[in-house]
Amino acid sequence: MKHVILGTAGHIDHGKTALVKALTGVDTDRLKEEKERGITIELGFTFLDLPSGIRLGIVDVPGHEKFVKHMVAGVWGIDLVALIIAADEGVMPQTREHLDICSLLKVKKGLIVLTKIDLVDDELLDMVREEVSEAVRSTFLRDAPILSVSSTTGEGIPQLISTLDVLSKEVEERSSKGLLRLPIDRVFVMKGFGTVVTGTIVSGNLSLGEMVKILPSGLEGKVRNLQVYNRPVEKAVAGQRAAVNLQGIEASAVERGDVLVHPHTLAPTQFLDVYLEYLPNAPRPLKHRTKQRFHIGTNLATASIFLLDREELAPGEEGVAQLRLERSVVALPQDRFVIRGSGVIQTLGGGVILDTHPVKHRRYSPPVIEDLHLLKDGSGEQILGQHILRSGAAGIAFGDLLNRIAMPPEEIQRNLRKMTEKGGLLLFDPERLKVIDVREYDHLKEMTLHQLREFHQRFPMKSGLAKEELRTKLPTELDVKLFQVLLNGLIQSNEVILERDKLRLPEHQISSTDEKGLVKRAEEAILKGGLQPPSFKELSGEWSEEEEEVRSVLEHLVHEGVLVKIKSGMYFHRVPFDHLRETLITYLKQHREITTPQFKELTGASRKYAIPLIEYFDQIKLTLRLGEKRVLRTVS
Ligand SMILES: Nc1nc2c(ncn2[C@@H]2O[C@H](COP(=O)(O)OP(=O)(O)OP(=O)(O)O)[C@@H](O)[C@H]2O)c(=O)[nH]1
Ligand SMILES: [Mg+2]
């Protein structure tokens, strides 16, 4: 069965609620205050079964200018609008404002109903009809049928029903494939059941027993009971109005404007990139950084508007902007929204969401503006590709894409597979379904090779770069898994060599880069020094070479096993060192113990060398210090 939602619209007292009652028999003004004042305050809900079998859900909205925010919540996501105009009054301010709101929200279809015809003569009715045609001439209702009814006498009601039937048949059926979204319009406690929330399912579907989440709070609960138009159901789908009895969530923790979703799908946001349309009848230009009321779904938040491509939007102009909200909302690209003034409260404009999780943008940046226009006008695949490219070295996971593109999950997956097979994407984390654009991956590869090349140039005497050191030279947002994949790829293709935990380019060999013969000279100098070898500082002074370079030569010789590093900056040649080691062992075997002065005598070196040497022997566990003496730790 097809599900269609009709919303009413129109000036206060023009007969919206009376018309709904004439159609359905239901008085949707339930509140005591509504009855007393004779006006609608809250949204009213009922339904009508049309001759074709379509069940038409009806949302009745208030006409009072104070309750326009409820009206926006009511008509957000409807399929059809009935613009209601009392024949005895004609077009009034909220007739126009509601019409603007429906246009901004891109309500696709509708009809115009002139009510209270029992109060006017034919001549007046014709005049009103003229006036109405004029008012809707440049709007989506320009070709809409205009009907005349009296809710009091019932005149015209049968014709209205058959017109609604025709229009409902023309409405495009919603796909229930997308992510579940149910913007909550009412919350109440039902005795014996607990928390109940109601709303129109704008996309996806919802089943009994499922876990659901309330956003932005993130509270989770279970669907204990589910009703559609007052009947219990197992499953509710897009286009239906549902009442959901929630287990595990207090009614006081939920409010109108919250959104019901499935866990692990949508995430709330406070930043939105949008395409803004400023109404031609707005009273003054919209300046950069002004604060306005932002309406989306059943939610209302204060937004600072950052105009990205100009200083102000004149009435009738359009442009890209970033909205920074004072509290989080749930939105998806392609969603429509309305902007209303924050001082004098009136509808100023609206538009379409382009990106729901953007970064802060620089203004007047051509790439940013171009990018946003692509998000506005591009195909689904182009937009998907753009989000992946934009995620850069971090890559992006399927779960995050769900949040950023108005595309059903299966379709995103299908596209990712297709793009991967074509070679445009690389899937580097199968667990989280994380992908990166191949262009970005190639760029990272280039950067890695460049970093190694640069490192070899700066430190020709170092054998290579440690993995973690290399990582610090690449973009910080680089995904850890991706870094590993990148290295493995480079190692496998022999573009990079991994040797003793160091990464190097294949052409890098220390001997070939040692044009000055520093390696050989250093070895000779240290050997000549015996147990009182020169430091790298002394050598660099003597040779007029960079200290850092000499040090790396010595480090290289340690790495090769030619030198022994006793402590930071003190290197001994392996030959005299090993000789000393043997002498010490023999001595200790004979005398059992040795004092520091005795050891100093044994080496023939000054304290500067003797102390670090004996401490080094302690450290490598050859000797054991007992007070002022050393003994052999292991008698071998
Ligand atoms: N004579 C006559 N009176 C009508 C007709 N339709 C509505 N009325 C009366 O007009 C008044 C306002 O009607 P409502 O249906 O409450 O108007 P509304 O558009 O819902 O008003 P708000 O929701 O407050 O914006 C009521 O007193 C109705 O009885 C009609 O077709 N003929
Ligand atoms: Mg009403």
XYZ file of C-alpha atoms and ligand atoms in Angstrom:
669
model
C 0.000 0.000 0.000
C 1.230 3.444 -0.884
C 1.664 5.983 1.896
C 1.185 9.657 1.283
C 1.250 12.528 3.761
C -0.779 15.687 3.285
C -0.146 18.845 5.248
C -2.454 21.816 5.616
C -1.199 25.382 5.284
C -2.805 28.795 5.442
C -3.667 31.847 7.497
C -5.224 31.674 10.955
C -8.947 30.904 11.102
C -9.189 30.135 7.411
C -10.783 26.776 8.155
C -7.914 24.247 8.028
C -8.987 22.248 11.042
C -12.661 22.450 10.080
C -11.780 21.109 6.649
C -9.817 18.178 8.099
C -12.838 17.414 10.251
C -15.174 17.621 7.258
C -12.914 15.135 5.441
C -12.237 12.682 8.246
C -14.721 13.320 11.023
C -11.813 13.911 13.399
C -11.310 17.145 15.316
C -7.531 17.406 15.561
C -7.658 20.359 17.975
C -7.322 18.271 21.117
C -5.903 20.743 23.631
C -8.107 22.569 26.113
C -6.448 25.834 25.167
C -7.108 25.146 21.491
C -10.784 24.530 22.228
C -11.083 27.643 24.374
C -9.336 29.967 21.957
C -10.697 28.346 18.819
C -7.260 28.190 17.245
C -4.763 25.457 16.538
C -1.525 25.546 18.567
C 0.038 22.093 18.239
C 0.158 19.908 15.170
C -2.887 17.688 14.622
C -2.776 14.252 13.062
C -5.309 11.986 11.404
C -5.793 10.085 8.174
C -8.186 9.541 5.301
C -8.680 6.400 3.225
C -8.987 7.483 -0.392
C -11.153 5.713 -2.992
C -8.052 4.231 -4.660
C -7.035 2.536 -1.422
C -4.234 4.941 -0.605
C -4.170 5.911 3.053
C -3.558 9.631 3.245
C -1.906 10.750 6.479
C -2.912 14.301 7.382
C -0.914 16.826 9.387
C -2.950 19.860 10.398
C -0.841 22.917 11.169
C -1.593 26.119 13.071
C -2.034 29.360 11.139
C -1.183 31.776 13.954
C 2.007 33.711 13.216
C 3.357 32.789 16.639
C 3.246 29.099 15.781
C 4.932 29.155 12.402
C 7.723 27.054 13.951
C 5.166 24.274 14.509
C 3.959 24.729 10.956
C 7.518 24.228 9.615
C 7.898 21.080 11.720
C 4.555 19.821 10.413
C 5.179 20.304 6.720
C 8.843 19.180 6.714
C 8.833 15.956 4.744
C 5.195 15.981 3.576
C 4.259 14.840 0.054
C 1.316 17.129 -0.621
C 0.133 20.450 0.709
C -3.383 21.831 0.833
C -3.104 25.614 0.872
C -6.285 26.759 2.512
C -7.725 30.230 1.941
C -11.004 31.509 3.356
C -13.129 32.902 0.518
C -14.330 35.731 2.737
C -10.806 36.968 3.477
C -8.587 36.019 0.588
C -4.788 35.955 0.637
C -3.381 37.003 4.035
C 0.161 37.270 5.513
C 0.478 33.641 6.685
C -0.997 32.467 3.370
C 2.109 33.927 1.775
C 4.520 32.888 4.513
C 3.278 29.288 4.497
C 3.540 29.270 0.720
C 7.146 30.517 0.979
C 7.956 27.833 3.533
C 6.501 25.073 1.347
C 8.498 26.409 -1.627
C 11.727 26.535 0.407
C 11.133 23.002 1.671
C 10.525 21.910 -1.923
C 7.142 20.373 -1.262
C 6.549 18.917 -4.695
C 2.812 19.019 -5.135
C -0.336 20.461 -3.749
C -3.722 22.000 -4.232
C -5.502 25.151 -3.212
C -8.734 24.989 -1.292
C -11.014 28.019 -0.958
C -13.094 27.478 2.190
C -16.158 29.134 3.694
C -17.801 29.539 0.282
C -21.161 29.508 2.067
C -20.250 32.983 3.332
C -19.616 34.646 -0.067
C -21.418 35.182 -3.352
C -20.134 34.003 -6.717
C -18.715 37.351 -7.660
C -16.562 37.557 -4.534
C -15.498 33.922 -4.997
C -14.286 34.732 -8.522
C -12.319 37.688 -7.242
C -10.636 35.596 -4.567
C -9.836 32.934 -7.139
C -8.133 35.601 -9.270
C -6.160 36.877 -6.313
C -5.026 33.374 -5.399
C -3.920 32.519 -8.949
C -1.840 35.685 -8.915
C -0.269 34.825 -5.542
C 0.857 31.344 -6.603
C 1.833 32.255 -10.170
C 5.567 31.977 -9.683
C 5.470 29.064 -7.234
C 5.256 25.265 -7.374
C 1.462 25.634 -7.046
C 1.086 27.609 -10.282
C -0.713 24.735 -12.016
C -2.323 23.298 -8.919
C -6.068 22.688 -8.889
C -8.158 25.284 -7.047
C -11.197 23.833 -5.280
C -14.038 25.563 -3.464
C -15.645 24.028 -0.402
C -17.751 24.704 2.600
C -16.889 22.636 5.606
C -20.152 23.752 7.174
C -22.490 22.593 4.391
C -20.229 19.901 2.920
C -20.364 21.499 -0.508
C -17.334 20.601 -2.652
C -16.014 17.939 -0.245
C -16.603 14.976 -2.638
C -14.715 16.800 -5.423
C -11.918 17.562 -2.991
C -11.607 13.882 -2.064
C -11.365 12.782 -5.677
C -8.748 15.478 -6.412
C -6.703 14.325 -3.403
C -6.951 10.806 -4.758
C -5.620 11.832 -8.178
C -2.755 13.822 -6.659
C -1.852 11.036 -4.228
C -1.608 8.579 -7.072
C 0.842 10.934 -8.773
C 3.070 11.211 -5.697
C 6.300 9.303 -6.076
C 6.467 6.464 -3.606
C 9.197 6.793 -0.995
C 11.910 4.256 -0.802
C 12.064 2.540 2.558
C 15.648 1.495 1.773
C 17.405 4.543 3.198
C 18.459 5.011 6.801
C 15.671 5.215 9.324
C 14.805 8.772 10.270
C 11.829 9.713 12.337
C 11.824 13.370 13.406
C 9.893 13.383 16.657
C 6.933 15.761 16.863
C 5.301 14.555 20.078
C 6.449 12.845 23.260
C 4.124 11.624 25.977
C 3.727 8.999 28.664
C 1.006 6.432 28.186
C -0.205 4.850 31.382
C 0.954 1.254 31.639
C 3.270 1.583 28.628
C 5.674 4.403 29.308
C 7.322 6.660 26.776
C 5.648 7.133 23.400
C 7.053 9.279 20.598
C 5.311 10.073 17.340
C 6.431 11.370 13.987
C 6.452 10.815 10.269
C 9.024 8.279 9.060
C 10.817 10.305 6.409
C 13.065 7.460 5.286
C 13.860 3.836 6.073
C 11.717 1.548 8.170
C 11.239 0.537 11.755
C 10.277 -2.841 13.280
C 8.907 -4.057 16.560
C 11.580 -5.227 19.015
C 14.394 -3.301 17.347
C 16.954 -1.205 19.194
C 16.706 2.482 18.381
C 18.595 5.606 19.324
C 17.434 9.137 20.075
C 19.625 11.906 18.670
C 21.303 14.147 19.588
C 21.253 12.684 23.127
C 22.365 9.230 21.980
C 20.007 7.415 24.385
C 19.161 3.894 23.272
C 16.016 1.888 23.822
C 13.849 -0.837 22.382
C 10.658 -0.592 20.338
C 8.151 -2.241 22.674
C 5.027 -1.332 20.724
C 4.558 0.179 17.321
C 1.431 1.749 15.875
C 0.599 3.252 12.531
C -2.597 5.290 12.416
C -3.721 3.852 15.744
C -3.274 0.205 14.767
C -0.519 -2.058 16.115
C 1.928 -3.118 13.414
C 5.099 -5.218 13.145
C 6.785 -2.774 10.834
C 6.380 0.880 9.858
C 7.823 2.306 6.655
C 8.757 5.647 5.113
C 5.730 7.838 4.465
C 3.805 6.534 7.448
C 3.092 8.267 10.685
C 4.143 6.101 13.562
C 3.684 6.041 17.317
C 6.608 4.276 18.963
C 6.476 2.969 22.517
C 10.045 2.974 23.810
C 11.450 0.736 26.487
C 14.452 2.025 28.385
C 14.097 5.733 27.635
C 12.438 8.228 29.974
C 9.920 10.572 28.363
C 11.590 13.511 30.102
C 14.822 12.754 28.229
C 13.197 13.173 24.808
C 11.836 16.312 23.194
C 10.253 17.476 19.991
C 12.995 18.033 17.463
C 14.923 14.907 18.463
C 15.286 12.253 15.802
C 14.766 8.520 16.148
C 17.322 6.438 14.219
C 18.894 2.988 14.282
C 22.118 2.726 16.318
C 25.423 3.114 14.414
C 23.908 5.088 11.562
C 23.509 8.844 11.765
C 25.494 11.183 13.983
C 24.409 14.655 15.112
C 26.328 17.698 13.958
C 26.745 21.392 14.751
C 28.345 22.420 11.451
C 26.538 22.368 8.141
C 27.587 23.454 4.684
C 24.533 24.666 2.833
C 23.285 26.336 -0.296
C 21.248 29.277 0.902
C 18.321 30.834 -0.957
C 17.339 34.235 0.362
C 13.710 35.184 -0.260
C 13.058 38.062 -2.703
C 10.657 39.581 -0.180
C 13.145 39.486 2.704
C 13.250 42.926 4.327
C 17.025 43.538 4.228
C 20.246 41.892 3.058
C 21.541 38.954 5.077
C 24.946 39.829 6.455
C 27.886 37.495 7.045
C 27.975 36.061 10.590
C 24.440 36.997 11.587
C 22.491 34.705 13.870
C 19.145 33.350 12.677
C 16.713 30.582 13.486
C 17.391 27.378 11.647
C 14.569 24.856 11.171
C 15.131 21.295 10.065
C 12.731 18.411 10.560
C 10.903 19.092 13.772
C 13.974 20.803 15.194
C 14.810 24.453 15.704
C 18.279 25.785 16.547
C 20.084 29.123 16.455
C 22.626 29.303 13.657
C 25.467 31.701 12.890
C 25.582 32.082 9.148
C 29.035 32.272 7.576
C 28.692 33.387 3.990
C 31.512 31.753 2.050
C 31.352 33.611 -1.236
C 30.168 37.149 -0.405
C 29.738 39.711 2.380
C 25.964 39.747 2.235
C 23.093 38.069 0.447
C 20.661 40.545 -1.068
C 16.976 39.591 -1.189
C 16.495 37.100 -4.024
C 20.157 36.011 -4.064
C 21.620 32.563 -3.447
C 25.025 31.383 -2.251
C 27.104 28.858 -0.336
C 27.397 29.198 3.429
C 28.438 27.387 6.544
C 26.022 27.263 9.451
C 27.436 26.922 12.954
C 24.672 25.825 15.272
C 24.320 26.442 18.968
C 23.213 22.857 19.455
C 23.455 19.631 17.511
C 20.916 18.541 14.936
C 20.510 15.526 12.692
C 20.688 16.195 8.974
C 21.605 14.545 5.707
C 22.734 16.137 2.452
C 19.792 17.053 0.211
C 17.658 17.871 3.262
C 15.813 21.138 2.992
C 15.701 23.721 5.756
C 14.165 27.093 6.564
C 15.818 30.190 8.024
C 13.711 32.584 10.058
C 14.730 35.895 11.596
C 15.800 35.953 15.210
C 14.694 39.507 16.054
C 11.599 40.159 14.023
C 10.475 36.604 13.528
C 9.683 36.033 9.889
C 10.672 33.599 7.218
C 13.791 34.848 5.428
C 14.961 31.964 3.335
C 16.086 28.395 3.325
C 17.908 25.975 1.160
C 19.541 22.616 0.926
C 22.146 20.849 3.074
C 25.354 19.995 1.209
C 27.679 18.606 3.861
C 26.771 17.526 7.370
C 30.253 17.129 8.855
C 32.403 19.811 7.250
C 35.579 21.401 8.543
C 35.742 25.168 9.110
C 36.283 26.730 5.720
C 38.321 29.657 4.605
C 36.032 32.199 2.936
C 36.398 33.148 -0.722
C 38.441 29.999 -1.388
C 37.799 28.901 -4.992
C 38.406 25.161 -4.293
C 36.001 25.234 -1.328
C 33.307 26.974 -3.350
C 33.829 24.670 -6.320
C 33.642 21.661 -4.043
C 30.364 22.835 -2.534
C 28.852 23.404 -5.960
C 29.812 19.871 -6.881
C 28.068 18.603 -3.738
C 25.012 20.586 -4.816
C 24.814 19.619 -8.462
C 26.903 16.444 -8.826
C 25.598 12.902 -9.281
C 25.517 10.507 -6.330
C 28.696 8.819 -7.530
C 30.507 12.112 -8.028
C 29.555 13.237 -4.547
C 30.680 9.946 -3.048
C 34.006 10.238 -4.871
C 34.402 13.792 -3.696
C 33.944 12.852 -0.035
C 36.528 10.108 -0.378
C 39.027 12.384 -2.104
C 38.459 15.058 0.518
C 39.127 12.646 3.387
C 42.764 12.733 2.215
C 45.391 10.658 3.981
C 42.961 9.737 6.755
C 40.733 7.795 4.372
C 37.073 7.388 5.174
C 35.037 4.498 6.553
C 31.728 3.268 5.188
C 30.083 4.218 8.485
C 31.140 7.845 8.044
C 30.015 7.941 4.434
C 26.531 6.886 5.568
C 26.413 10.118 7.478
C 27.607 12.326 4.703
C 25.713 11.334 1.641
C 22.027 10.887 0.927
C 22.444 7.428 -0.566
C 21.030 4.133 0.777
C 23.722 1.983 2.474
C 23.515 -0.816 -0.118
C 24.050 1.676 -2.899
C 27.104 3.170 -1.174
C 28.562 -0.314 -0.791
C 27.840 -1.171 -4.404
C 29.505 2.032 -5.579
C 32.544 1.479 -3.346
C 32.957 -2.014 -4.772
C 32.630 -0.731 -8.309
C 35.119 2.095 -7.753
C 37.599 -0.284 -6.089
C 37.360 -2.756 -8.971
C 37.931 0.042 -11.458
C 41.093 0.962 -9.567
C 39.956 4.378 -8.389
C 39.841 3.401 -4.722
C 41.950 1.350 -2.390
C 40.268 -0.577 0.409
C 42.920 -0.575 3.139
C 40.916 -1.593 6.182
C 38.477 -4.383 5.327
C 37.210 -4.562 8.898
C 35.924 -0.996 8.968
C 35.459 -0.788 5.216
C 37.871 2.111 5.029
C 38.907 3.449 1.664
C 41.242 6.020 0.171
C 41.292 7.603 -3.256
C 44.101 6.076 -5.323
C 45.337 9.543 -6.293
C 45.815 10.338 -2.618
C 47.504 6.972 -2.058
C 49.947 7.602 -4.901
C 50.643 11.005 -3.463
C 51.477 9.446 -0.081
C 53.795 6.995 -1.817
C 55.603 9.883 -3.486
C 55.876 11.666 -0.166
C 57.361 8.589 1.493
C 60.015 8.153 -1.191
C 60.747 11.860 -1.094
C 61.232 11.768 2.682
C 63.654 8.859 2.416
C 65.579 10.583 -0.369
C 65.845 13.720 1.700
C 66.904 11.785 4.774
C 69.698 10.005 2.889
C 70.877 13.328 1.568
C 70.970 14.918 4.999
C 72.452 11.902 6.782
C 74.444 9.982 4.217
C 76.145 8.029 7.009
C 72.929 6.728 8.513
C 71.855 3.377 7.202
C 68.187 4.336 7.118
C 65.141 5.731 8.857
C 63.142 3.986 11.591
C 59.476 3.346 10.785
C 58.153 5.576 13.519
C 60.470 8.370 12.515
C 59.243 8.149 8.949
C 55.653 8.311 10.143
C 56.290 11.636 11.868
C 57.360 13.059 8.519
C 54.074 12.100 6.831
C 50.688 13.847 7.319
C 49.488 13.493 10.909
C 46.047 12.345 9.835
C 47.545 9.357 8.024
C 45.677 6.245 9.150
C 47.877 3.736 11.055
C 46.645 0.790 9.017
C 47.125 2.696 5.812
C 50.733 3.503 6.784
C 51.409 -0.202 7.198
C 49.756 -1.023 3.875
C 51.755 1.726 2.213
C 55.091 0.441 3.596
C 54.308 -3.164 2.776
C 53.485 -2.134 -0.772
C 56.739 -0.204 -1.155
C 58.803 -3.008 0.368
C 57.147 -5.627 -1.795
C 57.806 -3.671 -4.961
C 61.419 -3.154 -3.848
C 61.037 0.597 -3.937
C 62.035 0.617 -0.265
C 64.320 -1.795 1.602
C 63.721 -2.773 5.213
C 66.961 -3.817 6.919
C 67.532 -4.205 10.648
C 64.404 -2.133 11.441
C 65.572 0.679 9.194
C 63.968 1.788 5.962
C 66.097 2.959 3.085
C 66.014 3.444 -0.649
C 67.627 0.571 -2.604
C 70.294 2.831 -4.098
C 71.417 4.106 -0.698
C 74.650 2.547 0.478
C 76.889 4.243 2.972
C 80.182 3.297 1.297
C 79.051 4.781 -1.985
C 78.043 8.055 -0.400
C 81.206 8.392 1.684
C 83.086 10.490 -0.827
C 85.452 11.911 1.763
C 86.438 8.497 3.074
C 85.215 9.481 6.530
C 84.364 5.914 7.508
C 87.918 4.732 7.035
C 89.493 7.771 8.648
C 87.219 7.544 11.665
C 88.002 3.891 12.219
C 91.746 4.579 12.027
C 91.575 7.548 14.385
C 89.567 5.694 17.025
C 91.813 2.633 16.763
C 94.875 4.801 17.140
C 93.416 6.341 20.273
C 93.321 2.904 21.896
C 91.651 3.153 25.293
C 91.729 6.964 25.152
C 89.974 7.541 21.816
C 89.023 10.985 20.459
C 85.385 12.071 20.679
C 83.337 12.911 17.583
C 83.567 16.553 18.611
C 87.363 16.408 18.569
C 87.370 14.592 15.241
C 84.975 17.059 13.658
C 87.121 19.923 14.857
C 90.254 18.303 13.521
C 88.719 17.496 10.137
C 86.501 20.616 9.865
C 83.468 18.453 9.285
C 79.950 18.789 10.675
C 79.697 17.259 14.165
C 76.453 15.596 13.172
C 78.050 13.998 10.163
C 81.022 12.621 12.138
C 78.692 11.301 14.772
C 76.629 9.478 12.169
C 79.798 7.931 10.761
C 80.656 6.627 14.239
C 77.090 5.386 14.691
C 77.357 3.606 11.394
C 80.566 1.921 12.588
C 78.796 0.847 15.789
C 76.029 -0.549 13.643
C 78.641 -2.472 11.635
C 80.218 -3.847 14.820
C 83.542 -2.033 14.351
C 83.141 0.338 17.270
C 81.641 -0.105 20.734
C 79.606 2.713 22.196
C 80.314 2.954 25.915
C 78.067 5.906 26.589
C 76.621 8.818 24.690
C 79.435 10.336 22.616
C 82.152 7.841 23.695
C 83.224 5.244 21.135
C 86.014 2.629 21.418
C 87.447 0.479 18.726
C 86.456 -3.174 19.050
C 90.124 -4.425 19.097
C 91.507 -2.569 22.175
C 88.115 -2.949 23.865
C 88.052 -6.719 23.479
C 91.644 -6.883 24.607
C 90.800 -4.930 27.785
C 87.828 -7.191 28.395
C 90.041 -10.292 28.276
C 92.665 -8.700 30.532
C 89.978 -7.792 33.078
C 88.550 -11.313 33.111
C 92.008 -12.825 33.648
C 92.746 -10.328 36.416
C 89.493 -11.055 38.229
C 89.983 -14.779 37.919
C 93.359 -14.384 39.622
C 92.481 -11.734 42.226
C 88.742 -12.301 42.619
C 88.155 -8.540 42.902
C 89.320 -5.190 41.560
C 89.107 -1.617 42.884
C 88.584 1.401 40.670
C 92.205 2.613 41.014
C 93.395 -0.904 40.159
C 91.166 -0.935 37.088
C 92.456 2.498 36.076
C 95.961 1.169 36.280
C 94.997 -1.859 34.217
C 93.699 0.344 31.403
C 96.465 2.911 31.563
C 93.780 5.467 30.753
C 92.599 8.551 32.624
C 89.499 8.550 34.871
C 87.549 10.149 32.035
C 87.732 6.821 30.180
C 88.278 4.326 32.999
C 85.092 5.176 34.921
C 82.709 4.861 31.947
C 84.487 1.648 30.926
C 84.095 -0.114 34.275
C 80.497 1.116 34.489
C 79.920 -0.300 31.034
C 81.235 -3.687 32.202
C 78.740 -3.501 35.095
C 76.034 -2.633 32.638
C 76.710 -5.554 30.312
C 76.760 -7.733 33.429
C 80.354 -8.845 33.135
C 81.151 -7.360 36.518
C 79.212 -6.787 39.693
C 79.808 -3.807 41.903
C 80.124 -4.520 45.634
C 80.807 -1.227 47.431
C 84.081 0.073 46.103
C 85.044 -3.225 44.462
C 84.017 -5.259 41.422
C 83.862 -9.011 41.099
C 83.122 -11.223 38.090
C 79.398 -11.705 37.825
C 79.655 -15.029 36.046
C 82.695 -17.165 36.326
C 82.944 -18.825 32.992
N -19.275 29.210 7.633
C -18.154 28.532 7.621
N -17.377 28.582 8.687
C -16.247 27.863 8.668
C -15.890 27.066 7.572
N -14.706 26.472 7.847
C -14.341 26.893 9.077
N -15.259 27.730 9.570
C -15.187 28.412 10.871
O -14.049 29.253 10.920
C -13.458 29.241 12.201
C -12.016 28.832 12.121
O -11.909 27.543 11.619
P -10.693 26.606 11.928
O -10.890 25.370 11.130
O -10.470 26.456 13.370
O -9.553 27.480 11.329
P -8.006 27.097 11.238
O -7.523 27.466 9.898
O -7.815 25.681 11.627
O -7.374 28.045 12.325
P -5.932 27.933 12.983
O -5.640 26.475 13.072
O -5.969 28.559 14.305
O -4.995 28.599 12.043
C -14.291 28.269 13.024
O -15.196 28.981 13.792
C -15.007 27.447 12.003
O -16.267 26.938 12.443
C -16.764 27.027 6.456
O -16.523 26.384 5.431
N -17.887 27.779 6.541
Mg -6.613 24.867 13.003
